[in-house]
Short mmCIF file of C-alpha atoms in Angstrom, two decimals:
data_model
loop_
_atom_site.label_atom_id
_atom_site.label_comp_id
_atom_site.label_asym_id
_atom_site.label_seq_id
_atom_site.Cartn_x
_atom_site.Cartn_y
_atom_site.Cartn_z
CA MET A 1 205.73 110.72 120.90
CA SER A 2 202.23 111.45 120.80
CA HIS A 3 199.22 113.02 121.77
CA ASP A 4 196.03 110.65 122.85
CA SER A 5 192.65 111.30 123.86
CA THR A 6 192.55 108.72 126.74
CA ALA A 7 192.16 111.27 128.77
CA ALA A 8 189.28 113.78 126.33
CA PRO A 9 186.53 114.28 128.41
CA GLU A 10 183.10 112.99 127.23
CA SER A 11 181.85 115.58 125.52
CA THR A 12 184.35 115.45 123.14
CA ALA A 13 182.53 112.58 121.64
CA ARG A 14 179.78 112.30 118.69
CA LYS A 15 177.74 109.03 119.30
CA LEU A 16 177.32 107.32 115.56
CA SER A 17 174.51 107.70 113.78
CA GLY A 18 172.78 105.19 112.88
CA ARG A 19 173.83 104.54 109.01
CA ARG A 20 177.03 104.48 110.23
CA ARG A 21 179.70 101.61 110.99
CA LYS A 22 182.42 101.89 113.37
CA GLU A 23 184.18 98.48 111.25
CA ILE A 24 184.41 100.91 107.90
CA VAL A 25 186.97 103.56 106.86
CA ALA A 26 186.90 105.05 104.21
CA VAL A 27 190.25 106.60 103.12
CA LEU A 28 189.86 109.57 100.44
CA LEU A 29 191.72 110.01 97.74
CA PHE A 30 193.00 112.94 95.85
CA SER A 31 194.78 113.03 91.92
CA GLY A 32 198.26 113.86 92.73
CA GLY A 33 198.36 112.70 96.50
CA PRO A 34 201.57 110.70 96.62
CA ILE A 35 201.29 106.99 96.11
CA PHE A 36 203.35 105.86 99.72
CA GLU A 37 201.03 107.86 102.14
CA SER A 38 198.04 106.87 100.54
CA SER A 39 198.90 102.86 100.52
CA ILE A 40 199.04 103.08 103.98
CA PRO A 41 195.51 102.70 105.18
CA LEU A 42 194.54 101.10 102.25
CA SER A 43 197.60 98.11 104.17
CA VAL A 44 196.69 98.89 107.59
CA PHE A 45 192.93 98.19 106.95
CA GLY A 46 191.96 96.35 103.87
CA ILE A 47 193.79 93.64 104.20
CA ASP A 48 191.73 90.96 106.08
CA ARG A 49 194.89 89.12 108.63
CA GLN A 50 192.66 87.56 111.12
CA ASP A 51 194.85 84.63 111.50
CA ALA A 52 197.33 86.94 112.60
CA GLY A 53 194.79 87.80 115.94
CA VAL A 54 194.18 90.68 114.35
CA PRO A 55 190.29 92.52 113.91
CA ARG A 56 189.33 93.07 110.58
CA TYR A 57 188.06 95.94 109.26
CA ARG A 58 185.61 96.92 105.52
CA LEU A 59 187.10 99.28 103.46
CA LEU A 60 186.52 101.69 101.02
CA VAL A 61 188.01 102.89 99.12
CA CYS A 62 186.94 106.09 97.72
CA ALA A 63 187.69 109.17 95.12
CA GLY A 64 187.49 112.74 96.35
CA GLU A 65 187.28 114.39 92.37
CA ASP A 66 186.56 113.17 89.52
CA GLY A 67 189.03 110.58 87.88
CA PRO A 68 190.90 108.87 86.98
CA LEU A 69 193.46 110.02 89.99
CA ARG A 70 196.80 110.21 89.13
CA THR A 71 199.59 110.28 91.20
CA THR A 72 203.39 109.47 91.80
CA GLY A 73 205.26 108.11 89.54
CA GLY A 74 202.33 109.16 87.44
CA LEU A 75 200.33 105.78 87.61
CA GLU A 76 196.82 106.12 87.08
CA LEU A 77 194.26 105.04 90.16
CA THR A 78 190.36 104.27 89.80
CA ALA A 79 188.80 104.14 93.47
CA PRO A 80 185.68 101.22 93.19
CA GLN A 81 183.53 104.54 95.37
CA GLY A 82 183.07 107.98 95.03
CA LEU A 83 182.38 110.62 97.59
CA GLU A 84 178.53 109.01 98.75
CA ALA A 85 180.26 106.36 100.03
CA ILE A 86 181.88 108.16 102.84
CA SER A 87 178.39 108.36 104.71
CA ARG A 88 178.84 104.71 105.42
CA ALA A 89 181.41 105.18 107.11
CA GLY A 90 182.61 104.59 110.96
CA THR A 91 186.17 106.69 109.96
CA VAL A 92 187.16 108.44 107.26
CA VAL A 93 190.98 108.60 105.93
CA VAL A 94 192.54 111.53 104.43
CA PRO A 95 196.03 110.50 103.55
CA ALA A 96 197.77 113.10 101.85
CA TRP A 97 196.84 116.39 100.03
CA ARG A 98 198.42 117.01 96.59
CA SER A 99 199.44 120.14 97.12
CA ILE A 100 199.50 122.63 100.39
CA THR A 101 198.98 126.08 97.91
CA SER A 102 195.44 124.46 96.52
CA PRO A 103 192.30 124.46 98.28
CA PRO A 104 190.23 120.90 98.16
CA PRO A 105 187.34 120.31 96.40
CA GLU A 106 184.26 122.12 98.37
CA GLU A 107 182.29 118.74 97.72
CA ALA A 108 185.26 116.08 99.44
CA LEU A 109 185.17 119.67 102.59
CA ASP A 110 181.42 118.55 102.50
CA ALA A 111 181.53 114.94 102.63
CA LEU A 112 184.20 115.42 105.98
CA ARG A 113 181.98 117.59 107.80
CA ARG A 114 179.10 116.22 107.20
CA ALA A 115 180.98 112.95 108.17
CA HIS A 116 181.71 114.76 111.06
CA GLU A 117 178.36 115.83 112.17
CA GLU A 118 177.13 112.46 112.29
CA GLY A 119 179.99 110.94 114.91
CA ALA A 120 182.41 109.98 112.78
CA ARG A 121 186.63 109.50 113.15
CA ILE A 122 187.77 111.74 110.55
CA VAL A 123 191.82 111.19 110.17
CA GLY A 124 194.49 113.69 107.98
CA LEU A 125 198.03 111.71 107.08
CA CYS A 126 201.25 114.15 106.62
CA THR A 127 198.74 116.59 104.00
CA GLY A 128 196.14 115.71 104.77
CA ALA A 129 195.78 117.98 107.89
CA PHE A 130 195.56 120.77 105.06
CA VAL A 131 191.95 119.29 104.13
CA LEU A 132 190.64 118.74 107.30
CA ALA A 133 191.78 122.40 108.53
CA ALA A 134 190.18 123.47 105.05
CA ALA A 135 186.79 121.63 106.07
CA GLY A 136 187.78 123.56 109.79
CA LEU A 137 187.62 120.21 111.96
CA LEU A 138 190.62 121.58 113.30
CA ASP A 139 189.82 124.78 114.82
CA SER A 140 191.00 125.40 118.27
CA ARG A 141 192.28 122.20 117.58
CA PRO A 142 195.93 120.76 118.67
CA ALA A 143 197.11 118.89 115.32
CA THR A 144 200.16 117.75 114.07
CA THR A 145 201.98 117.34 110.11
CA HIS A 146 204.88 116.44 108.42
CA TRP A 147 207.34 119.60 109.87
CA MET A 148 208.90 121.14 106.86
CA TYR A 149 204.79 122.15 106.75
CA ALA A 150 203.80 123.08 109.77
CA PRO A 151 204.38 126.56 110.08
CA THR A 152 202.53 126.66 106.86
CA LEU A 153 199.39 125.34 107.88
CA ALA A 154 200.35 127.10 111.36
CA LYS A 155 200.43 130.64 109.53
CA ARG A 156 197.60 129.50 107.08
CA TYR A 157 194.67 128.40 109.45
CA PRO A 158 196.12 130.52 113.12
CA SER A 159 193.09 129.00 115.30
CA VAL A 160 195.24 125.56 114.88
CA HIS A 161 197.01 124.67 117.69
CA VAL A 162 200.05 122.97 115.32
CA ASP A 163 202.73 121.14 117.30
CA PRO A 164 205.17 120.33 114.78
CA ARG A 165 206.73 117.90 118.02
CA GLU A 166 204.96 115.24 117.94
CA LEU A 167 203.95 112.13 115.35
CA PHE A 168 200.88 112.19 115.85
CA VAL A 169 197.75 113.84 117.58
CA ASP A 170 194.24 111.35 119.16
CA ASP A 171 192.15 115.21 119.64
CA GLY A 172 189.56 112.63 120.02
CA ASP A 173 187.00 112.45 116.96
CA VAL A 174 190.22 114.33 114.94
CA LEU A 175 193.44 112.13 114.62
CA THR A 176 196.71 113.71 112.73
CA SER A 177 199.99 112.44 111.57
CA ALA A 178 203.90 113.61 110.49
CA GLY A 179 205.32 112.96 107.52
CA THR A 180 205.65 109.79 105.88
CA ALA A 181 206.10 106.38 108.11
CA ALA A 182 204.25 108.50 110.69
CA GLY A 183 201.30 107.33 108.42
CA ILE A 184 201.50 104.26 110.41
CA ASP A 185 201.75 104.86 113.84
CA LEU A 186 198.99 106.86 113.61
CA CYS A 187 196.92 103.74 111.66
CA LEU A 188 198.71 101.99 114.78
CA HIS A 189 197.45 103.81 117.58
CA ILE A 190 193.86 103.80 115.72
CA VAL A 191 193.55 100.00 116.06
CA ARG A 192 195.65 99.68 119.40
CA THR A 193 192.03 102.16 120.35
CA ASP A 194 189.89 99.45 118.30
CA HIS A 195 190.75 96.85 119.42
CA GLY A 196 194.04 96.59 122.03
CA ASN A 197 197.65 95.91 122.43
CA GLU A 198 197.49 92.43 121.43
CA ALA A 199 195.95 92.86 118.39
CA ALA A 200 198.09 96.54 117.50
CA GLY A 201 201.21 94.48 117.98
CA ALA A 202 199.95 91.28 115.93
CA LEU A 203 199.49 93.89 112.79
CA ALA A 204 202.97 95.73 113.35
CA ARG A 205 204.83 92.43 113.46
CA ARG A 206 203.36 91.74 109.90
CA LEU A 207 204.22 95.19 109.00
CA VAL A 208 207.33 94.62 110.21
CA VAL A 209 207.49 98.02 112.85
CA PRO A 210 207.88 99.20 115.72
CA PRO A 211 204.43 98.81 117.26
CA ARG A 212 204.46 101.87 119.26
CA ARG A 213 207.88 104.45 118.25
CA SER A 214 209.06 106.73 121.10
CA GLY A 215 209.88 109.96 120.09
CA GLY A 216 208.57 112.08 118.28
CA GLN A 217 209.45 114.72 115.51
CA GLU A 218 212.51 116.60 116.91
CA ARG A 219 214.81 114.35 115.79
CA TYR A 220 213.89 115.21 111.94
CA LEU A 221 213.62 118.85 112.69
CA ASP A 222 215.75 121.78 110.25
CA ARG A 223 215.91 125.18 110.20
CA SER A 224 212.88 124.72 107.79
CA LEU A 225 210.52 127.96 108.23
CA PRO A 226 207.81 129.12 105.75
CA GLU A 227 209.02 130.01 102.97
CA GLU A 228 206.40 133.28 102.87
CA ILE A 229 208.78 135.06 105.34
CA GLY A 230 210.98 136.31 103.34
CA ALA A 231 208.87 138.69 102.93
CA ASP A 232 208.00 139.21 106.40
CA PRO A 233 210.08 141.50 108.97
CA LEU A 234 210.91 139.87 110.64
CA ALA A 235 212.88 137.31 108.32
CA GLU A 236 216.07 138.95 109.09
CA VAL A 237 215.70 138.45 113.06
CA VAL A 238 215.81 134.94 112.87
CA ALA A 239 218.29 135.15 109.73
CA TRP A 240 220.27 136.52 112.50
CA ALA A 241 219.38 134.76 115.97
CA LEU A 242 220.57 131.45 113.84
CA GLU A 243 224.39 133.07 112.90
CA HIS A 244 224.90 133.84 116.09
CA LEU A 245 223.58 130.51 118.47
CA HIS A 246 227.08 130.43 119.72
CA GLU A 247 226.24 134.32 121.77
CA GLN A 248 224.13 134.00 125.08
CA PHE A 249 221.03 135.56 123.54
CA ASP A 250 217.00 135.52 125.05
CA VAL A 251 213.96 136.42 123.71
CA GLU A 252 213.71 140.15 124.82
CA THR A 253 216.81 140.43 122.63
CA LEU A 254 214.95 139.38 119.84
CA ALA A 255 211.70 141.29 119.80
CA ALA A 256 214.50 144.56 120.76
CA ARG A 257 215.81 143.74 117.13
CA ALA A 258 212.27 143.69 116.00
CA TYR A 259 210.90 146.76 117.66
CA MET A 260 208.82 145.30 119.26
CA SER A 261 207.13 144.69 122.86
CA ARG A 262 208.22 140.60 123.80
CA ARG A 263 204.27 139.98 123.07
CA THR A 264 203.78 141.45 119.75
CA PHE A 265 207.04 139.15 118.94
CA ASP A 266 205.65 136.11 120.72
CA ARG A 267 202.16 136.52 118.77
CA ARG A 268 203.97 137.47 115.16
CA PHE A 269 206.57 134.62 115.40
CA ARG A 270 203.74 132.27 116.53
CA SER A 271 201.65 133.11 113.55
CA LEU A 272 204.90 133.59 111.20
CA THR A 273 206.50 130.24 112.63
CA GLY A 274 203.45 127.84 114.13
CA SER A 275 206.40 128.26 117.02
CA ALA A 276 206.58 129.75 120.26
CA PRO A 277 210.45 131.91 119.99
CA LEU A 278 212.37 130.55 122.98
CA GLN A 279 211.02 126.98 122.08
CA TRP A 280 212.10 127.57 118.58
CA LEU A 281 215.60 129.29 119.75
CA ILE A 282 216.19 126.06 122.58
CA THR A 283 215.61 123.71 119.22
CA GLN A 284 217.72 125.62 117.16
CA ARG A 285 220.61 125.72 119.51
CA VAL A 286 219.95 121.66 120.95
CA LEU A 287 220.40 121.39 116.72
CA GLN A 288 223.27 123.34 116.38
CA ALA A 289 224.40 120.51 119.51
CA GLN A 290 224.14 118.12 118.23
CA ARG A 291 225.64 118.49 114.87
CA LEU A 292 228.80 119.35 116.93
CA LEU A 293 228.07 116.13 118.60
CA GLU A 294 228.22 114.90 115.65
CA THR A 295 231.23 115.88 113.60
CA SER A 296 233.63 117.65 116.37
CA ASP A 297 235.64 116.34 119.74
CA TYR A 298 234.36 119.00 121.76
CA SER A 299 233.88 118.26 124.70
CA VAL A 300 230.21 118.59 126.49
CA ASP A 301 230.89 121.72 128.14
CA GLU A 302 232.35 123.37 125.09
CA VAL A 303 229.49 122.32 122.91
CA ALA A 304 227.46 123.93 125.56
CA GLY A 305 229.16 127.36 125.06
CA ARG A 306 229.74 126.70 121.19
CA CYS A 307 226.18 126.75 121.22
CA GLY A 308 224.68 129.95 123.28
CA PHE A 309 223.81 128.20 126.45
CA ARG A 310 224.66 129.58 130.33
CA SER A 311 225.96 126.02 131.08
CA PRO A 312 226.48 122.44 130.45
CA VAL A 313 223.49 121.82 133.26
CA ALA A 314 221.74 124.00 130.77
CA LEU A 315 222.80 121.62 127.79
CA ARG A 316 222.10 118.25 128.94
CA GLY A 317 218.48 119.05 130.46
CA HIS A 318 217.34 120.53 126.96
CA PHE A 319 218.57 118.20 125.86
CA ARG A 320 217.35 114.85 127.06
CA ARG A 321 214.06 116.54 127.40
CA GLN A 322 213.98 117.24 123.42
CA LEU A 323 215.88 114.04 122.05
CA GLY A 324 215.46 111.73 125.05
CA SER A 325 219.53 111.10 126.01
CA SER A 326 222.18 112.76 127.39
CA PRO A 327 224.66 114.55 124.47
CA ALA A 328 227.53 112.27 125.75
CA ALA A 329 225.20 108.32 125.24
CA TYR A 330 224.27 110.96 121.69
CA ARG A 331 227.91 111.26 120.29
CA ALA A 332 228.78 107.41 121.73
CA ALA A 333 225.30 106.27 119.91
CA TYR A 334 225.89 108.18 116.47
CA ARG A 335 229.24 106.99 116.48
CA ALA A 336 228.99 103.32 116.66
CA ARG A 337 226.79 103.84 114.11
CA ARG A 338 229.12 105.00 111.52
CA PRO A 339 232.30 103.36 110.16
CA GLN A 340 235.59 103.78 111.63
CA SER A 341 236.82 106.38 108.27
CA GLU A 342 233.80 108.77 108.40
CA ARG A 343 234.53 109.30 112.62
CA PRO A 344 236.08 112.47 113.72
CA VAL A 345 240.04 111.97 114.15
CA ASP A 346 241.62 113.94 117.39
CA PRO A 347 244.77 115.36 116.38
CA ASP A 348 246.44 114.25 120.00
CA PRO A 349 244.41 111.06 120.94
CA GLY A 350 246.82 111.63 124.56
CA GLY A 351 246.74 115.00 124.77
CA ALA A 352 245.16 117.54 126.92
CA GLY A 353 246.19 119.63 124.98
CA ALA A 354 245.21 118.55 121.71
CA PRO A 355 243.82 121.16 119.60
CA ARG A 356 240.69 121.35 119.14
CA PRO A 357 238.77 121.90 115.67
CA PRO A 358 237.44 125.87 114.30
CA ALA A 359 234.35 127.09 115.18
CA PRO A 360 232.44 127.10 111.91
CA ALA A 361 231.62 130.90 111.38
CA GLU A 362 227.74 130.45 110.95
CA PRO A 363 225.71 126.75 111.98
CA ALA A 364 225.51 124.66 109.71
CA ALA A 365 221.83 122.81 108.83
CA MET A 366 221.00 120.44 111.22
CA SER A 367 220.88 116.43 110.87
CA PRO A 368 219.24 115.69 114.06
CA GLU A 369 218.81 111.96 115.74
CA GLY A 370 217.66 111.24 119.36
CA SER A 371 214.98 109.04 120.81
CA VAL A 372 212.54 110.74 123.08
CA PRO A 373 210.78 109.33 125.74
CA PHE A 374 206.34 108.26 124.37
CA GLN A 375 204.20 110.22 126.48
CA THR A 376 199.94 109.79 126.72
CA ARG A 377 198.48 113.45 127.19
CA ARG A 378 195.82 115.35 125.24
CA THR A 379 196.27 118.74 124.72
CA ALA A 380 193.22 121.42 124.34
CA ALA A 381 194.90 123.80 123.36
CA PRO A 382 199.37 124.58 121.88
CA VAL A 383 201.64 122.78 123.65
CA PRO A 384 204.09 125.87 126.35
CA ALA A 385 206.55 127.41 124.27
CA ALA A 386 209.44 125.63 126.61
CA ALA A 387 207.46 122.81 128.36
CA GLY A 388 209.64 121.99 132.00
CA VAL A 389 211.64 124.89 131.54
CA PRO A 390 211.42 127.75 134.23
CA GLY A 391 211.70 131.88 133.37
CA GLN A 392 210.09 132.86 129.77
CA ARG A 393 212.42 135.48 129.70
CA SER A 394 215.89 133.86 130.59
CA ALA A 395 218.11 133.12 127.82
CA PRO A 396 218.15 128.93 127.26
#
């Protein structure tokens, strides 16, 4: 799932300055960056694949700070270009940032701001979004990053509309992606935008990856919240919600437990986690349903009840909306991938009154799977708390 700019208003487009070239891609590297994310744009934009029908880009590898640059595994890199080379690029890619708690070098931020002002397309892969945010390029824009870091990005930069569910977000002249492999998705999207589906498909075949992955980060999300939540008064409310997912309660209940109005609670929760409370609650219930479908023989009706949904219909609707399949189809697909020895055993396969495994005392961490249909849309504001869910005050 992605947001893209195919319907972006013309006002968002910037004319590329005369000294910049559309076909030139600058990749900005920093010391401490992960080697995998760093290598993605180098491979996509730096290798001549014209024999396969892929138009060639001209790659500039630029050091964002003084070298040598040390990367994961103790490798040392020497970038052939410095920040001055960015002035020629029509696209500037920040593959990743070494630490979400460290401020990027001001010289690099200035170079990114100048590039953006001169019409360059700015791309942040994974934690590279933190660099773009530090430069002010994500203010009032939709963006994503690795789901694990999305709450921190939302809290540290409250003006950024962070959506942790997306694989990538294309907001026209500023693009961001989720973690690791989602960087490939975004780079393929850039090739598709520049040169069409055929070129992107040819490149995908060379890389042996899908030309366009369906789905978003929902399948990988767990209950992770910002580390800072432990010191926040809402931590107790969040912990209570996770321990009582099998009960039917709504966001009004959580707001009351926090001694806040619904409006104040919504604002505080979003600033802390990067997600609207209703959407977060629905996601946690769906994750719990995934876990039970994977590890038990409960019927779909029983799973719905044990995850706090008012009815199996509500479970099916939210499950399909988030994961692109029905609960029954998800269970069948999950079990088909598992060895026979690891599958749950029904103690009374033919009996109508077969005993069920006991309900867990508290929900365990989830290991979601699934897919979400690809959608083409551009967002200029946060994704609604519960898209397609009538009645914001009702329990899921």
